[in-house]
CSV table of C-alpha atoms in Angstrom, one decimal:
chain,number,residue,atom,x,y,z
A,701,SER,CA,1.6,44.3,-82.2
A,702,THR,CA,4.2,42.4,-80.7
A,703,ILE,CA,3.6,40.1,-77.5
A,704,THR,CA,7.1,38.9,-76.4
A,705,GLY,CA,9.0,37.6,-73.5
A,706,ASN,CA,6.1,37.2,-71.0
A,707,THR,CA,5.4,34.2,-68.7
A,708,THR,CA,1.5,33.5,-68.2
A,709,ASP,CA,0.4,30.8,-65.9
A,710,HIS,CA,-2.4,29.7,-63.7
A,711,ASN,CA,-5.2,32.0,-65.4
A,712,SER,CA,-8.7,30.5,-65.4
A,713,CYS,CA,-8.8,30.6,-69.3
A,714,ILE,CA,-6.4,31.2,-72.1
A,715,GLY,CA,-2.9,32.4,-71.2
A,716,ILE,CA,-2.4,34.6,-74.4
A,717,ARG,CA,-5.3,35.2,-76.8
A,718,LEU,CA,-5.7,37.2,-80.1
A,719,ILE,CA,-9.3,37.4,-80.9
A,720,ASN,CA,-11.8,38.8,-83.7
A,721,ASN,CA,-9.6,40.2,-86.5
A,722,SER,CA,-6.4,40.7,-84.4
A,723,ASP,CA,-4.2,40.3,-87.5
A,724,TYR,CA,-0.4,40.6,-88.3
A,725,ASN,CA,0.8,40.5,-84.9
A,726,THR,CA,3.9,38.6,-83.6
A,727,VAL,CA,3.7,36.4,-80.3
A,728,SER,CA,7.3,35.3,-79.7
A,729,ASN,CA,9.4,33.9,-76.8
A,730,ASN,CA,6.6,33.6,-74.3
A,731,THR,CA,6.0,30.7,-71.9
A,732,SER,CA,2.5,29.8,-71.1
A,733,PHE,CA,1.6,27.1,-68.7
A,734,ALA,CA,-0.9,25.5,-66.3
A,735,ASN,CA,-3.8,27.5,-67.5
A,736,SER,CA,-7.0,25.9,-66.5
A,737,SER,CA,-10.7,26.8,-66.5
A,738,ALA,CA,-11.2,24.3,-63.5
A,739,ILE,CA,-9.8,27.1,-61.5
A,740,ALA,CA,-13.2,29.0,-62.1
A,741,TRP,CA,-15.4,25.9,-62.5
A,742,PRO,CA,-14.0,23.2,-60.3
A,743,VAL,CA,-17.0,20.8,-60.6
A,744,VAL,CA,-17.3,20.8,-64.3
A,745,ALA,CA,-15.3,18.7,-66.5
A,746,VAL,CA,-14.2,21.5,-69.1
A,747,SER,CA,-11.4,21.7,-71.7
A,748,ASP,CA,-11.2,25.1,-72.5
A,749,ALA,CA,-7.8,27.0,-71.3
A,750,THR,CA,-5.1,27.0,-73.8
A,751,GLY,CA,-1.6,28.3,-73.7
A,752,ILE,CA,-1.7,30.6,-76.8
A,753,GLU,CA,-4.9,31.0,-79.0
A,754,MET,CA,-5.8,32.9,-82.1
A,755,THR,CA,-9.6,33.0,-82.5
A,756,GLY,CA,-10.8,34.4,-85.9
A,757,SER,CA,-7.4,36.0,-86.1
A,758,SER,CA,-5.1,35.8,-89.4
A,759,HIS,CA,-1.7,36.4,-90.7
A,760,ASN,CA,-0.1,36.2,-87.3
A,761,LEU,CA,3.5,34.9,-86.5
A,762,VAL,CA,3.7,32.6,-83.3
A,763,ILE,CA,7.2,31.9,-82.9
A,764,ASN,CA,9.7,30.4,-80.2
A,765,ASN,CA,7.2,30.0,-77.7
A,766,ILE,CA,7.0,27.3,-74.9
A,767,THR,CA,3.4,26.0,-74.0
A,768,TYR,CA,3.0,23.3,-71.5
A,769,GLY,CA,0.8,21.7,-68.8
A,770,ASN,CA,-2.2,23.5,-69.9
A,771,GLU,CA,-5.8,22.1,-69.5
A,772,ASP,CA,-6.7,22.3,-73.2
A,773,SER,CA,-4.2,22.8,-76.2
A,774,GLY,CA,-0.7,24.4,-76.1
A,775,ILE,CA,-1.4,26.5,-79.3
A,776,ASN,CA,-4.8,26.8,-81.0
A,777,PHE,CA,-5.9,28.5,-84.5
A,778,TYR,CA,-9.5,28.6,-84.0
A,779,VAL,CA,-12.8,29.6,-85.8
A,780,ASN,CA,-14.8,32.3,-83.8
A,781,SER,CA,-18.4,32.5,-83.1
A,782,SER,CA,-19.1,34.4,-86.4
A,783,GLY,CA,-17.5,31.6,-88.2
A,784,VAL,CA,-14.2,33.5,-89.0
A,785,GLY,CA,-11.4,31.3,-89.1
A,786,SER,CA,-7.6,31.9,-88.0
A,787,THR,CA,-6.0,31.7,-91.5
A,788,TYR,CA,-2.5,32.5,-93.0
A,789,ASN,CA,-0.8,32.2,-89.5
A,790,THR,CA,2.6,30.4,-89.0
A,791,ALA,CA,3.6,28.5,-85.9
A,792,VAL,CA,7.3,28.0,-86.2
A,793,GLY,CA,10.0,26.9,-83.5
A,794,ASN,CA,7.5,26.2,-80.7
A,795,LEU,CA,7.7,23.7,-77.9
A,796,SER,CA,4.4,22.4,-76.9
A,797,TYR,CA,4.3,19.4,-74.4
A,798,GLY,CA,2.1,17.8,-71.8
A,799,ASN,CA,-1.1,19.7,-72.6
A,800,GLY,CA,-4.6,18.0,-71.9
A,801,ASP,CA,-5.6,18.3,-75.5
A,802,HIS,CA,-3.5,18.9,-78.7
A,803,GLY,CA,0.2,20.4,-79.0
A,804,ILE,CA,-1.0,22.5,-81.9
A,805,ASP,CA,-4.8,22.7,-83.0
A,806,ASN,CA,-6.3,24.0,-86.1
A,807,ASN,CA,-10.0,24.1,-86.1
A,808,ALA,CA,-12.0,25.5,-89.3
A,809,SER,CA,-8.8,27.5,-90.0
A,810,PRO,CA,-7.1,26.8,-93.5
A,811,TYR,CA,-3.9,27.9,-95.1
A,812,ASN,CA,-1.9,27.9,-91.8
A,813,THR,CA,1.8,26.9,-91.7
A,814,ILE,CA,3.1,24.7,-89.0
A,815,VAL,CA,7.1,24.3,-89.4
A,816,GLY,CA,9.9,23.4,-87.0
A,817,ASN,CA,8.0,22.6,-83.8
A,818,THR,CA,8.4,20.1,-81.0
A,819,ILE,CA,5.2,18.4,-80.0
A,820,HIS,CA,5.4,15.8,-77.3
A,821,GLY,CA,3.1,13.8,-74.8
A,822,ASN,CA,0.0,15.8,-75.3
A,823,GLY,CA,-3.5,13.9,-74.6
A,824,THR,CA,-4.8,14.0,-77.9
A,825,SER,CA,-3.5,14.2,-81.4
A,826,GLY,CA,-0.2,16.0,-81.4
A,827,ILE,CA,-1.0,18.2,-84.3
A,828,ASN,CA,-4.4,18.6,-85.4
A,829,PHE,CA,-6.4,19.8,-88.4
A,830,GLU,CA,-10.2,19.6,-88.5
A,831,GLY,CA,-13.4,21.6,-89.4
A,832,GLU,CA,-16.8,21.4,-90.6
A,833,ILE,CA,-18.0,20.2,-94.3
A,834,GLY,CA,-17.0,23.1,-96.5
A,835,PHE,CA,-14.8,24.8,-93.9
A,836,GLY,CA,-11.9,22.7,-92.9
A,837,SER,CA,-8.3,23.6,-92.0
A,838,HIS,CA,-7.4,22.7,-95.6
A,839,HIS,CA,-4.3,24.1,-97.6
A,840,ALA,CA,-1.9,23.7,-94.7
A,841,THR,CA,2.0,23.5,-94.8
A,842,VAL,CA,3.3,20.9,-92.3
A,843,ALA,CA,7.1,20.4,-92.3
A,844,ASN,CA,10.2,19.8,-89.9
A,845,ASN,CA,8.2,19.2,-86.9
A,846,ILE,CA,8.9,16.6,-84.2
A,847,SER,CA,5.8,14.9,-82.9
A,848,ALA,CA,6.0,12.2,-80.2
A,849,GLY,CA,4.2,10.3,-77.7
A,850,ASN,CA,1.0,12.4,-78.3
A,851,GLY,CA,-2.6,10.8,-77.6
A,852,LEU,CA,-1.7,7.6,-75.8
A,853,THR,CA,-5.2,7.4,-74.1
A,854,PRO,CA,-7.5,10.2,-75.9
A,855,PRO,CA,-10.9,10.4,-74.3
A,856,VAL,CA,-14.0,9.2,-75.9
A,857,GLY,CA,-14.7,11.4,-78.9
A,858,SER,CA,-11.1,12.6,-79.2
A,859,PHE,CA,-8.2,11.1,-81.3
A,860,GLY,CA,-4.8,9.9,-80.8
A,861,GLY,CA,-1.4,9.9,-82.6
A,862,ASN,CA,1.0,12.4,-83.7
A,863,LEU,CA,-0.7,13.9,-86.6
A,864,ARG,CA,-4.5,14.0,-87.7
A,865,PHE,CA,-6.1,15.6,-90.6
A,866,ASP,CA,-9.8,15.0,-91.0
A,867,SER,CA,-11.5,14.8,-94.6
A,868,ASN,CA,-12.3,18.5,-94.5
A,869,SER,CA,-8.7,19.3,-94.1
A,870,ILE,CA,-6.6,17.5,-96.6
A,871,ALA,CA,-7.3,19.5,-99.8
A,872,GLY,CA,-4.0,21.4,-100.7
A,873,THR,CA,-2.3,20.1,-97.6
A,874,THR,CA,1.4,19.2,-97.8
A,875,LEU,CA,3.4,17.1,-95.2
A,876,ASP,CA,7.2,16.4,-95.3
A,877,TYR,CA,10.1,16.1,-93.2
A,878,ASP,CA,8.4,15.5,-90.0
A,879,LEU,CA,9.8,13.1,-87.4
A,880,LEU,CA,7.2,10.8,-85.7
A,881,ASP,CA,7.5,8.3,-82.5
A,882,ARG,CA,4.1,6.7,-81.9
A,883,GLN,CA,5.2,5.0,-78.8
A,884,THR,CA,2.3,3.3,-77.2
A,885,ALA,CA,-0.4,5.3,-79.2
A,886,ALA,CA,-2.8,3.3,-81.1
A,887,VAL,CA,-2.2,5.1,-84.2
A,888,GLN,CA,0.7,7.4,-86.0
A,889,ILE,CA,-1.2,9.4,-88.5
A,890,ILE,CA,-4.7,10.1,-89.1
A,891,TRP,CA,-5.3,11.3,-92.7
A,892,ASN,CA,-8.8,11.8,-94.3
A,893,ASN,CA,-10.2,9.9,-91.3
A,894,SER,CA,-8.2,6.8,-92.1
A,895,ASN,CA,-5.8,5.5,-89.5
A,896,TYR,CA,-2.3,4.5,-90.2
A,897,VAL,CA,-0.1,2.8,-87.5
A,898,SER,CA,3.0,3.4,-89.3
A,899,LEU,CA,4.7,6.0,-91.6
A,900,ALA,CA,5.3,3.2,-94.1
A,901,ALA,CA,1.6,2.3,-94.1
A,902,PHE,CA,0.8,6.1,-94.6
A,903,HIS,CA,3.1,6.0,-97.6
A,904,VAL,CA,1.5,3.2,-99.2
A,905,ALA,CA,-1.8,5.0,-99.1
A,906,GLU,CA,-0.5,8.6,-99.8
A,907,PRO,CA,3.0,8.3,-101.5
A,908,GLY,CA,3.3,12.1,-102.2
A,909,GLN,CA,3.2,13.0,-98.4
A,910,GLU,CA,6.0,12.8,-96.0
A,911,VAL,CA,8.3,11.7,-98.6
A,912,HIS,CA,11.2,12.7,-96.3
A,913,GLY,CA,9.4,12.0,-93.0
A,914,LEU,CA,11.2,9.7,-90.4
A,915,GLU,CA,10.1,7.4,-87.6
A,916,GLY,CA,12.1,6.5,-84.4
A,917,ALA,CA,12.7,7.4,-80.9
A,918,LEU,CA,13.7,11.1,-80.6
A,919,LEU,CA,16.0,10.8,-77.7
A,920,PHE,CA,15.1,14.0,-75.8
A,921,VAL,CA,17.2,14.5,-72.6
A,922,ALA,CA,14.4,14.4,-70.1
A,923,PRO,CA,10.9,14.6,-71.5
A,924,VAL,CA,7.8,14.8,-69.2
A,925,ALA,CA,5.6,11.6,-69.2
A,926,SER,CA,2.8,11.7,-71.6
A,927,VAL,CA,-0.5,12.9,-70.7
A,928,LEU,CA,-2.8,10.0,-70.1
A,929,ARG,CA,-6.5,11.2,-70.5
A,930,VAL,CA,-9.5,9.6,-68.6
A,931,SER,CA,-12.8,10.0,-70.3
A,932,GLY,CA,-15.4,12.3,-68.8
A,933,GLU,CA,-12.5,14.1,-66.7
A,934,ALA,CA,-10.6,17.3,-67.5
A,935,TYR,CA,-7.0,17.5,-67.6
A,936,PRO,CA,-6.0,19.2,-64.3
A,937,SER,CA,-3.0,21.1,-65.7
A,938,SER,CA,0.6,20.7,-64.6
A,939,THR,CA,3.6,22.7,-63.8
A,940,THR,CA,6.0,19.7,-64.6
A,941,THR,CA,8.8,21.0,-66.9
A,942,GLY,CA,11.1,18.9,-69.3
A,943,ASP,CA,14.2,19.1,-71.0
A,944,TYR,CA,13.9,18.6,-75.0
A,945,HIS,CA,17.3,18.9,-76.0
A,946,LEU,CA,18.3,16.2,-78.2
A,947,SER,CA,20.7,13.5,-77.0
A,948,PRO,CA,23.5,12.3,-79.4
A,949,GLY,CA,22.3,9.9,-82.0
A,950,SER,CA,18.8,11.4,-82.3
A,951,PRO,CA,17.3,11.0,-85.7
A,952,ALA,CA,16.2,14.7,-85.5
A,953,ILE,CA,19.7,16.0,-85.7
A,954,ASP,CA,20.5,17.7,-89.0
A,955,SER,CA,17.4,16.0,-90.6
A,956,ALA,CA,15.1,18.8,-91.4
A,957,ASN,CA,14.7,21.0,-94.6
A,958,SER,CA,16.4,24.4,-94.0
A,959,ASP,CA,14.5,25.8,-96.7
A,960,ALA,CA,11.1,24.8,-95.3
A,961,PRO,CA,8.7,28.0,-95.1
A,962,SER,CA,9.7,30.3,-92.4
A,963,GLU,CA,12.2,27.9,-90.9
A,964,ARG,CA,15.2,30.4,-91.0
A,965,GLU,CA,13.1,32.8,-88.9
A,966,ALA,CA,13.2,30.3,-85.9
A,967,ASN,CA,16.8,29.4,-86.7
A,968,PRO,CA,18.5,32.2,-88.5
């Protein structure tokens, strides 16, 4: 199936969801924003409503969507209640900003490709990979992403920074050509549960990862202010939009690898 060109907002849960073996679909050119479970449960501090989610669904292409201001993450690749992960999916060319949790989240969902996305100002780690022992989000391919100003004040139990890979999600995972701007976050990258404040520090520990990665201000034209989370309080969702075109002099201009997997699908 193809889900394309839709606007979905102010729902009381997920804006667009593929669930339980909904495989080999294309989700493209949709805008999903301000979805919030607090609409249905206003007195409960929940974090549930995402912009776009795959739950136990694999081999899907999520391309050129915009997700912003959602209560939870912008895009989720998630395990279902039966323990089936969302694997072999590709997220390419998406813009995910100002969401209460992650920009793109992978939970117990290995073998996903995250390429050429712009992730800014989300409440916790911008691009996140995690899972349980023996079933992490490993063997991921991550390249050509812009991740900036994420996880400045993560709530208790959550993590900050622009990239996070827990100890169950590093096997077979490769990172390169990503552009990172930590801003005031306490950490730039979390890898194997270790914190790295800078790309240089990460290179010392992991010289084979992010060989062509860069740090620096991305110079967006008019980004939204980063989400500042408060522990114990749900993010209320937002309709504030930003302009994520690049200003002259941005290090993101002409810096990506055009041969990264699926990059040409988003930018033919």
